[in-house]
Amino acid sequence: MINVALLSKWHVHADDYAHQAKQNENITIKVVWDEIAERGNEWAQKLRVPFEKDLVKVLEDPEIDAVIIDAPTNLHKEIIILAAKHKKHIFTEKVLAITYGDCENIFSVIKENGVKLMVSLPRLTENYYLYAQDVLDKGLLGKLTSIRCRLSHNGAVPYEGHPNGWLPKHFFNKEVCGGGALIDLGAHPIYLTNRLAGSAKAVTARLQKTLGYDVDDNAVVIVEYESGVLGTLETGFLSNGSPFQLELYGTEGTLLIEDQNIRLKSKKLGEGWKVPEQLPEPLAMPLNQWVSDILENTKPTLDENDFLTLTLINQAASLSNEQGRRIEIAQLTTASVEV
């Protein structure tokens, strides 16, 4: 059995992870901590567990084996490193940290203390991603040349009584979040495309503040990959009814995924579009993979490279937007080594 502390209810998915934890027979939620005591106390009462306002006390408790972190993004590095130094296994909402250098510091402490780290990148466990990967691996698209991935919602569109839309107001605080639509919702197109296309070479991005927030609410990122693939990533908080789209284009075929509608055209399969009769079975969700890793040392399908490159593309996109130019990935990784 894994005794878990929930660290903060800041992120909108905190309740989801608490629910997943309660559904997992190998997890017991023992305590809640929150940087805002009132919010944490209310959550703890709802979950019928104690609230502890002192984070160090939580981490010093020998009964606590692991933590689930939904704290503000700018607190991730501090909290994760502190938890690792107290030998607690760590599950955290994306992104791992705001900069590549911070991620490297985190990985160093994680390895030094021998704890298990998992970042929630759930779409890498979904059947459509597994199908796309299988299509690529079988060569049905020939040489992959382009990927377009879009995920947007209307979370920042104002409506009566909600001037910031249905997202919490703190999601528009750049200092706390590290960014806006791209760093949060755009994480999914980034990590999916990274996994399918390989190592990134350069990034060009435009992060719009359409409604005048402190952070981007509409973004497009072009990623050049070492493989020659061009990735076009789109995200935003201003789209009503926008479907999830993942499109792969190659010299021998095309794969189009729009929500649950999937079709494939490949020279190797004859004329016309093919609809898959059956999709692969989804993998275990990241939280459940993390539990299996802790208890059975089962290697997760999500790894350090997925976590690191997500932050890398975000940081490069932010710089590209600020400086109005194309950013070479090597600029960020080399600068980190020099520091």
GROMACS .gro file of C-alpha atoms in nm:
model
  339
    1MET     CA    1   0.000   0.000   0.000
    2ILE     CA    2   0.123   0.351  -0.089
    3ASN     CA    3   0.036   0.629   0.154
    4VAL     CA    4  -0.002   0.952  -0.041
    5ALA     CA    5  -0.010   1.322   0.045
    6LEU     CA    6  -0.198   1.554  -0.191
    7LEU     CA    7   0.005   1.872  -0.236
    8SER     CA    8  -0.217   2.164  -0.343
    9LYS     CA    9  -0.549   2.195  -0.523
   10TRP     CA   10  -0.426   2.481  -0.742
   11HIS     CA   11  -0.460   2.298  -1.075
   12VAL     CA   12  -0.799   2.226  -1.231
   13HIS     CA   13  -0.712   1.854  -1.252
   14ALA     CA   14  -0.639   1.812  -0.879
   15ASP     CA   15  -0.980   1.657  -0.814
   16ASP     CA   16  -0.927   1.417  -1.105
   17TYR     CA   17  -0.603   1.284  -0.956
   18ALA     CA   18  -0.760   1.254  -0.613
   19HIS     CA   19  -1.037   1.049  -0.774
   20GLN     CA   20  -0.785   0.830  -0.961
   21ALA     CA   21  -0.595   0.777  -0.636
   22LYS     CA   22  -0.912   0.673  -0.454
   23GLN     CA   23  -0.995   0.431  -0.736
   24ASN     CA   24  -0.652   0.265  -0.714
   25GLU     CA   25  -0.659  -0.014  -0.456
   26ASN     CA   26  -0.288   0.036  -0.384
   27ILE     CA   27  -0.320   0.402  -0.276
   28THR     CA   28  -0.442   0.556   0.049
   29ILE     CA   29  -0.477   0.935   0.068
   30LYS     CA   30  -0.348   1.029   0.415
   31VAL     CA   31  -0.320   1.409   0.422
   32VAL     CA   32  -0.368   1.732   0.224
   33TRP     CA   33  -0.136   2.030   0.209
   34ASP     CA   34  -0.208   2.352   0.019
   35GLU     CA   35  -0.023   2.683  -0.012
   36ILE     CA   36  -0.364   2.841   0.055
   37ALA     CA   37  -0.477   2.700   0.388
   38GLU     CA   38  -0.850   2.773   0.341
   39ARG     CA   39  -0.863   2.589   0.010
   40GLY     CA   40  -0.663   2.298   0.146
   41ASN     CA   41  -0.875   2.269   0.459
   42GLU     CA   42  -1.195   2.261   0.254
   43TRP     CA   43  -1.052   1.992   0.025
   44ALA     CA   44  -0.929   1.782   0.316
   45GLN     CA   45  -1.274   1.793   0.476
   46LYS     CA   46  -1.429   1.682   0.147
   47LEU     CA   47  -1.183   1.391   0.127
   48ARG     CA   48  -1.220   1.317   0.500
   49VAL     CA   49  -0.848   1.335   0.570
   50PRO     CA   50  -0.641   1.576   0.785
   51PHE     CA   51  -0.509   1.907   0.654
   52GLU     CA   52  -0.150   2.007   0.738
   53LYS     CA   53  -0.040   2.365   0.668
   54ASP     CA   54   0.332   2.289   0.712
   55LEU     CA   55   0.474   2.120   0.401
   56VAL     CA   56   0.792   2.009   0.577
   57LYS     CA   57   0.587   1.830   0.844
   58VAL     CA   58   0.405   1.640   0.569
   59LEU     CA   59   0.731   1.538   0.404
   60GLU     CA   60   0.899   1.445   0.732
   61ASP     CA   61   0.616   1.204   0.817
   62PRO     CA   62   0.762   0.852   0.778
   63GLU     CA   63   0.413   0.716   0.700
   64ILE     CA   64   0.397   0.916   0.376
   65ASP     CA   65   0.546   0.723   0.084
   66ALA     CA   66   0.457   0.950  -0.206
   67VAL     CA   67   0.307   1.283  -0.311
   68ILE     CA   68   0.069   1.398  -0.584
   69ILE     CA   69   0.153   1.756  -0.679
   70ASP     CA   70  -0.098   2.001  -0.827
   71ALA     CA   71   0.075   2.315  -0.703
   72PRO     CA   72   0.137   2.634  -0.906
   73THR     CA   73   0.389   2.568  -1.182
   74ASN     CA   74   0.641   2.815  -1.041
   75LEU     CA   75   0.651   2.610  -0.717
   76HIS     CA   76   0.713   2.276  -0.891
   77LYS     CA   77   1.092   2.283  -0.873
   78GLU     CA   78   1.100   2.374  -0.503
   79ILE     CA   79   0.832   2.125  -0.397
   80ILE     CA   80   0.953   1.836  -0.613
   81ILE     CA   81   1.315   1.871  -0.498
   82LEU     CA   82   1.206   1.897  -0.135
   83ALA     CA   83   0.988   1.587  -0.170
   84ALA     CA   84   1.268   1.392  -0.340
   85LYS     CA   85   1.515   1.484  -0.064
   86HIS     CA   86   1.264   1.337   0.183
   87LYS     CA   87   1.261   1.015  -0.026
   88LYS     CA   88   0.900   1.057  -0.141
   89HIS     CA   89   0.791   0.925  -0.481
   90ILE     CA   90   0.644   1.201  -0.697
   91PHE     CA   91   0.348   1.233  -0.935
   92THR     CA   92   0.297   1.580  -1.078
   93GLU     CA   93   0.074   1.766  -1.319
   94LYS     CA   94   0.243   1.891  -1.635
   95VAL     CA   95   0.470   2.074  -1.694
   96LEU     CA   96   0.752   1.940  -1.480
   97ALA     CA   97   0.914   2.284  -1.457
   98ILE     CA   98   0.930   2.612  -1.647
   99THR     CA   99   1.289   2.584  -1.777
  100TYR     CA  100   1.517   2.314  -1.912
  101GLY     CA  101   1.772   2.396  -1.641
  102ASP     CA  102   1.513   2.348  -1.367
  103CYS     CA  103   1.417   2.009  -1.514
  104GLU     CA  104   1.782   1.899  -1.513
  105ASN     CA  105   1.814   2.002  -1.147
  106ILE     CA  106   1.501   1.803  -1.063
  107PHE     CA  107   1.624   1.491  -1.246
  108SER     CA  108   1.958   1.514  -1.064
  109VAL     CA  109   1.792   1.516  -0.719
  110ILE     CA  110   1.542   1.245  -0.820
  111LYS     CA  111   1.824   1.011  -0.923
  112GLU     CA  112   2.037   1.095  -0.621
  113ASN     CA  113   1.752   0.996  -0.388
  114GLY     CA  114   1.626   0.695  -0.583
  115VAL     CA  115   1.261   0.800  -0.601
  116LYS     CA  116   1.009   0.743  -0.881
  117LEU     CA  117   0.889   1.045  -1.081
  118MET     CA  118   0.586   1.059  -1.309
  119VAL     CA  119   0.445   1.359  -1.498
  120SER     CA  120   0.085   1.337  -1.618
  121LEU     CA  121   0.098   1.312  -1.998
  122PRO     CA  122  -0.217   1.103  -2.042
  123ARG     CA  123  -0.259   1.120  -2.419
  124LEU     CA  124   0.050   0.903  -2.463
  125THR     CA  125  -0.160   0.619  -2.322
  126GLU     CA  126  -0.463   0.669  -2.551
  127ASN     CA  127  -0.565   0.427  -2.826
  128TYR     CA  128  -0.547   0.686  -3.107
  129TYR     CA  129  -0.186   0.776  -3.022
  130LEU     CA  130  -0.092   0.406  -3.007
  131TYR     CA  131  -0.259   0.356  -3.346
  132ALA     CA  132  -0.069   0.653  -3.495
  133GLN     CA  133   0.258   0.517  -3.361
  134ASP     CA  134   0.179   0.172  -3.504
  135VAL     CA  135   0.097   0.318  -3.847
  136LEU     CA  136   0.432   0.499  -3.844
  137ASP     CA  137   0.625   0.195  -3.724
  138LYS     CA  138   0.475  -0.017  -4.005
  139GLY     CA  139   0.588   0.238  -4.264
  140LEU     CA  140   0.235   0.296  -4.394
  141LEU     CA  141   0.299   0.669  -4.433
  142GLY     CA  142   0.641   0.627  -4.595
  143LYS     CA  143   0.875   0.903  -4.480
  144LEU     CA  144   0.694   1.122  -4.229
  145THR     CA  145   0.712   1.487  -4.338
  146SER     CA  146   0.455   1.685  -4.137
  147ILE     CA  147   0.246   1.664  -3.821
  148ARG     CA  148  -0.033   1.900  -3.726
  149CYS     CA  149  -0.185   1.873  -3.380
  150ARG     CA  150  -0.455   2.100  -3.240
  151LEU     CA  151  -0.619   2.108  -2.898
  152SER     CA  152  -0.822   2.413  -2.794
  153HIS     CA  153  -1.121   2.500  -2.579
  154ASN     CA  154  -1.317   2.809  -2.475
  155GLY     CA  155  -1.192   2.829  -2.116
  156ALA     CA  156  -1.099   3.200  -2.137
  157VAL     CA  157  -1.410   3.322  -2.321
  158PRO     CA  158  -1.604   3.551  -2.085
  159TYR     CA  159  -1.967   3.483  -2.006
  160GLU     CA  160  -2.219   3.619  -1.757
  161GLY     CA  161  -2.067   3.629  -1.410
  162HIS     CA  162  -1.736   3.486  -1.532
  163PRO     CA  163  -1.515   3.760  -1.681
  164ASN     CA  164  -1.224   3.513  -1.727
  165GLY     CA  165  -1.437   3.229  -1.865
  166TRP     CA  166  -1.461   2.898  -1.680
  167LEU     CA  167  -1.087   2.869  -1.608
  168PRO     CA  168  -0.973   2.984  -1.263
  169LYS     CA  169  -0.840   3.342  -1.252
  170HIS     CA  170  -0.495   3.226  -1.142
  171PHE     CA  171  -0.447   3.048  -1.477
  172PHE     CA  172  -0.385   3.396  -1.623
  173ASN     CA  173  -0.102   3.488  -1.384
  174LYS     CA  174   0.220   3.455  -1.583
  175GLU     CA  175   0.451   3.457  -1.279
  176VAL     CA  176   0.262   3.165  -1.122
  177CYS     CA  177   0.186   2.964  -1.438
  178GLY     CA  178   0.493   3.036  -1.646
  179GLY     CA  179   0.263   3.100  -1.942
  180GLY     CA  180  -0.091   3.056  -2.064
  181ALA     CA  181  -0.265   2.834  -2.317
  182LEU     CA  182   0.055   2.684  -2.458
  183ILE     CA  183   0.216   2.573  -2.132
  184ASP     CA  184  -0.110   2.422  -2.008
  185LEU     CA  185  -0.340   2.292  -2.281
  186GLY     CA  186  -0.071   2.309  -2.548
  187ALA     CA  187   0.132   2.056  -2.353
  188HIS     CA  188  -0.070   1.775  -2.514
  189PRO     CA  189   0.007   1.864  -2.878
  190ILE     CA  190   0.370   1.923  -2.780
  191TYR     CA  191   0.439   1.589  -2.614
  192LEU     CA  192   0.238   1.392  -2.872
  193THR     CA  193   0.425   1.548  -3.163
  194ASN     CA  194   0.760   1.517  -2.988
  195ARG     CA  195   0.704   1.144  -2.939
  196LEU     CA  196   0.597   1.088  -3.302
  197ALA     CA  197   0.859   1.310  -3.470
  198GLY     CA  198   1.168   1.262  -3.251
  199SER     CA  199   1.428   1.515  -3.137
  200ALA     CA  200   1.350   1.883  -3.196
  201LYS     CA  201   1.595   2.109  -3.377
  202ALA     CA  202   1.434   2.456  -3.373
  203VAL     CA  203   1.114   2.638  -3.275
  204THR     CA  204   0.927   2.939  -3.412
  205ALA     CA  205   0.620   3.053  -3.219
  206ARG     CA  206   0.352   3.317  -3.191
  207LEU     CA  207   0.173   3.342  -2.857
  208GLN     CA  208  -0.119   3.583  -2.883
  209LYS     CA  209  -0.285   3.776  -2.600
  210THR     CA  210  -0.607   3.820  -2.793
  211LEU     CA  211  -0.828   3.923  -2.499
  212GLY     CA  212  -0.557   4.118  -2.319
  213TYR     CA  213  -0.462   3.867  -2.049
  214ASP     CA  214  -0.110   3.862  -1.902
  215VAL     CA  215  -0.055   3.527  -2.074
  216ASP     CA  216  -0.119   3.381  -2.419
  217ASP     CA  217  -0.474   3.270  -2.492
  218ASN     CA  218  -0.410   3.157  -2.853
  219ALA     CA  219  -0.087   3.006  -2.986
  220VAL     CA  220   0.076   2.844  -3.287
  221VAL     CA  221   0.417   2.678  -3.271
  222ILE     CA  222   0.623   2.544  -3.562
  223VAL     CA  223   0.879   2.284  -3.458
  224GLU     CA  224   1.155   2.167  -3.689
  225TYR     CA  225   1.266   1.815  -3.599
  226GLU     CA  226   1.603   1.650  -3.665
  227SER     CA  227   1.413   1.388  -3.869
  228GLY     CA  228   1.306   1.655  -4.116
  229VAL     CA  229   0.947   1.656  -3.991
  230LEU     CA  230   0.772   1.991  -3.955
  231GLY     CA  231   0.534   2.006  -3.659
  232THR     CA  232   0.253   2.262  -3.645
  233LEU     CA  233   0.106   2.282  -3.295
  234GLU     CA  234  -0.208   2.482  -3.224
  235THR     CA  235  -0.376   2.558  -2.895
  236GLY     CA  236  -0.586   2.819  -2.725
  237PHE     CA  237  -0.849   2.908  -2.469
  238LEU     CA  238  -1.078   3.088  -2.718
  239SER     CA  239  -1.225   2.816  -2.941
  240ASN     CA  240  -1.583   2.699  -2.898
  241GLY     CA  241  -1.645   2.348  -3.030
  242SER     CA  242  -1.292   2.296  -3.162
  243PRO     CA  243  -1.224   1.922  -3.205
  244PHE     CA  244  -0.897   1.755  -3.109
  245GLN     CA  245  -0.701   1.697  -3.429
  246LEU     CA  246  -0.387   1.494  -3.497
  247GLU     CA  247  -0.276   1.477  -3.859
  248LEU     CA  248   0.026   1.288  -3.993
  249TYR     CA  249   0.147   1.335  -4.350
  250GLY     CA  250   0.409   1.127  -4.529
  251THR     CA  251   0.542   1.040  -4.873
  252GLU     CA  252   0.324   0.728  -4.892
  253GLY     CA  253   0.014   0.822  -4.697
  254THR     CA  254  -0.192   1.037  -4.461
  255LEU     CA  255  -0.346   0.968  -4.119
  256LEU     CA  256  -0.626   1.196  -3.998
  257ILE     CA  257  -0.757   1.180  -3.641
  258GLU     CA  258  -1.041   1.412  -3.534
  259ASP     CA  259  -1.175   1.322  -3.193
  260GLN     CA  260  -1.293   0.961  -3.239
  261ASN     CA  261  -1.298   0.976  -3.619
  262ILE     CA  262  -0.988   0.810  -3.764
  263ARG     CA  263  -0.905   0.745  -4.129
  264LEU     CA  264  -0.592   0.635  -4.309
  265LYS     CA  265  -0.489   0.658  -4.672
  266SER     CA  266  -0.177   0.465  -4.774
  267LYS     CA  267  -0.035   0.357  -5.109
  268LYS     CA  268   0.049   0.029  -4.937
  269LEU     CA  269  -0.317  -0.041  -4.858
  270GLY     CA  270  -0.468   0.033  -5.199
  271GLU     CA  271  -0.700   0.311  -5.308
  272GLY     CA  272  -0.924   0.521  -5.085
  273TRP     CA  273  -0.954   0.590  -4.713
  274LYS     CA  274  -0.944   0.307  -4.460
  275VAL     CA  275  -1.115   0.325  -4.120
  276PRO     CA  276  -0.948   0.100  -3.860
  277GLU     CA  277  -1.171  -0.187  -3.751
  278GLN     CA  278  -1.009  -0.197  -3.410
  279LEU     CA  279  -0.775   0.031  -3.217
  280PRO     CA  280  -0.504  -0.084  -2.977
  281GLU     CA  281  -0.597  -0.127  -2.611
  282PRO     CA  282  -0.515   0.191  -2.415
  283LEU     CA  283  -0.221   0.172  -2.177
  284ALA     CA  284  -0.255   0.226  -1.803
  285MET     CA  285  -0.298   0.591  -1.709
  286PRO     CA  286   0.018   0.771  -1.591
  287LEU     CA  287  -0.082   0.760  -1.222
  288ASN     CA  288  -0.139   0.384  -1.238
  289GLN     CA  289   0.190   0.333  -1.422
  290TRP     CA  290   0.359   0.530  -1.145
  291VAL     CA  291   0.206   0.301  -0.882
  292SER     CA  292   0.324  -0.010  -1.069
  293ASP     CA  293   0.673   0.139  -1.094
  294ILE     CA  294   0.684   0.202  -0.718
  295LEU     CA  295   0.547  -0.138  -0.614
  296GLU     CA  296   0.681  -0.368  -0.885
  297ASN     CA  297   0.958  -0.168  -1.053
  298THR     CA  298   0.760  -0.191  -1.379
  299LYS     CA  299   0.914   0.045  -1.632
  300PRO     CA  300   0.660   0.314  -1.734
  301THR     CA  301   0.592   0.392  -2.099
  302LEU     CA  302   0.642   0.763  -2.021
  303ASP     CA  303   0.996   0.868  -1.945
  304GLU     CA  304   1.241   1.145  -1.864
  305ASN     CA  305   1.276   1.244  -2.230
  306ASP     CA  306   0.899   1.302  -2.261
  307PHE     CA  307   0.904   1.525  -1.952
  308LEU     CA  308   1.218   1.718  -2.048
  309THR     CA  309   1.131   1.786  -2.412
  310LEU     CA  310   0.787   1.916  -2.316
  311THR     CA  311   0.952   2.191  -2.111
  312LEU     CA  312   1.216   2.244  -2.380
  313ILE     CA  313   0.961   2.322  -2.652
  314ASN     CA  314   0.766   2.550  -2.417
  315GLN     CA  315   1.077   2.746  -2.320
  316ALA     CA  316   1.190   2.776  -2.682
  317ALA     CA  317   0.841   2.889  -2.790
  318SER     CA  318   0.831   3.156  -2.520
  319LEU     CA  319   1.172   3.287  -2.627
  320SER     CA  320   1.078   3.280  -2.994
  321ASN     CA  321   0.767   3.485  -2.926
  322GLU     CA  322   0.950   3.735  -2.705
  323GLN     CA  323   1.243   3.781  -2.943
  324GLY     CA  324   1.052   3.748  -3.271
  325ARG     CA  325   1.288   3.488  -3.412
  326ARG     CA  326   1.357   3.120  -3.465
  327ILE     CA  327   1.515   2.953  -3.161
  328GLU     CA  328   1.765   2.669  -3.200
  329ILE     CA  329   1.711   2.403  -2.934
  330ALA     CA  330   2.088   2.370  -2.892
  331GLN     CA  331   2.093   2.730  -2.760
  332LEU     CA  332   1.891   2.621  -2.456
  333THR     CA  333   2.060   2.288  -2.386
  334THR     CA  334   2.414   2.429  -2.431
  335ALA     CA  335   2.337   2.732  -2.213
  336SER     CA  336   2.214   2.499  -1.939
  337VAL     CA  337   2.535   2.294  -1.950
  338GLU     CA  338   2.748   2.611  -1.934
  339VAL     CA  339   2.559   2.734  -1.628
   0.00000   0.00000   0.00000
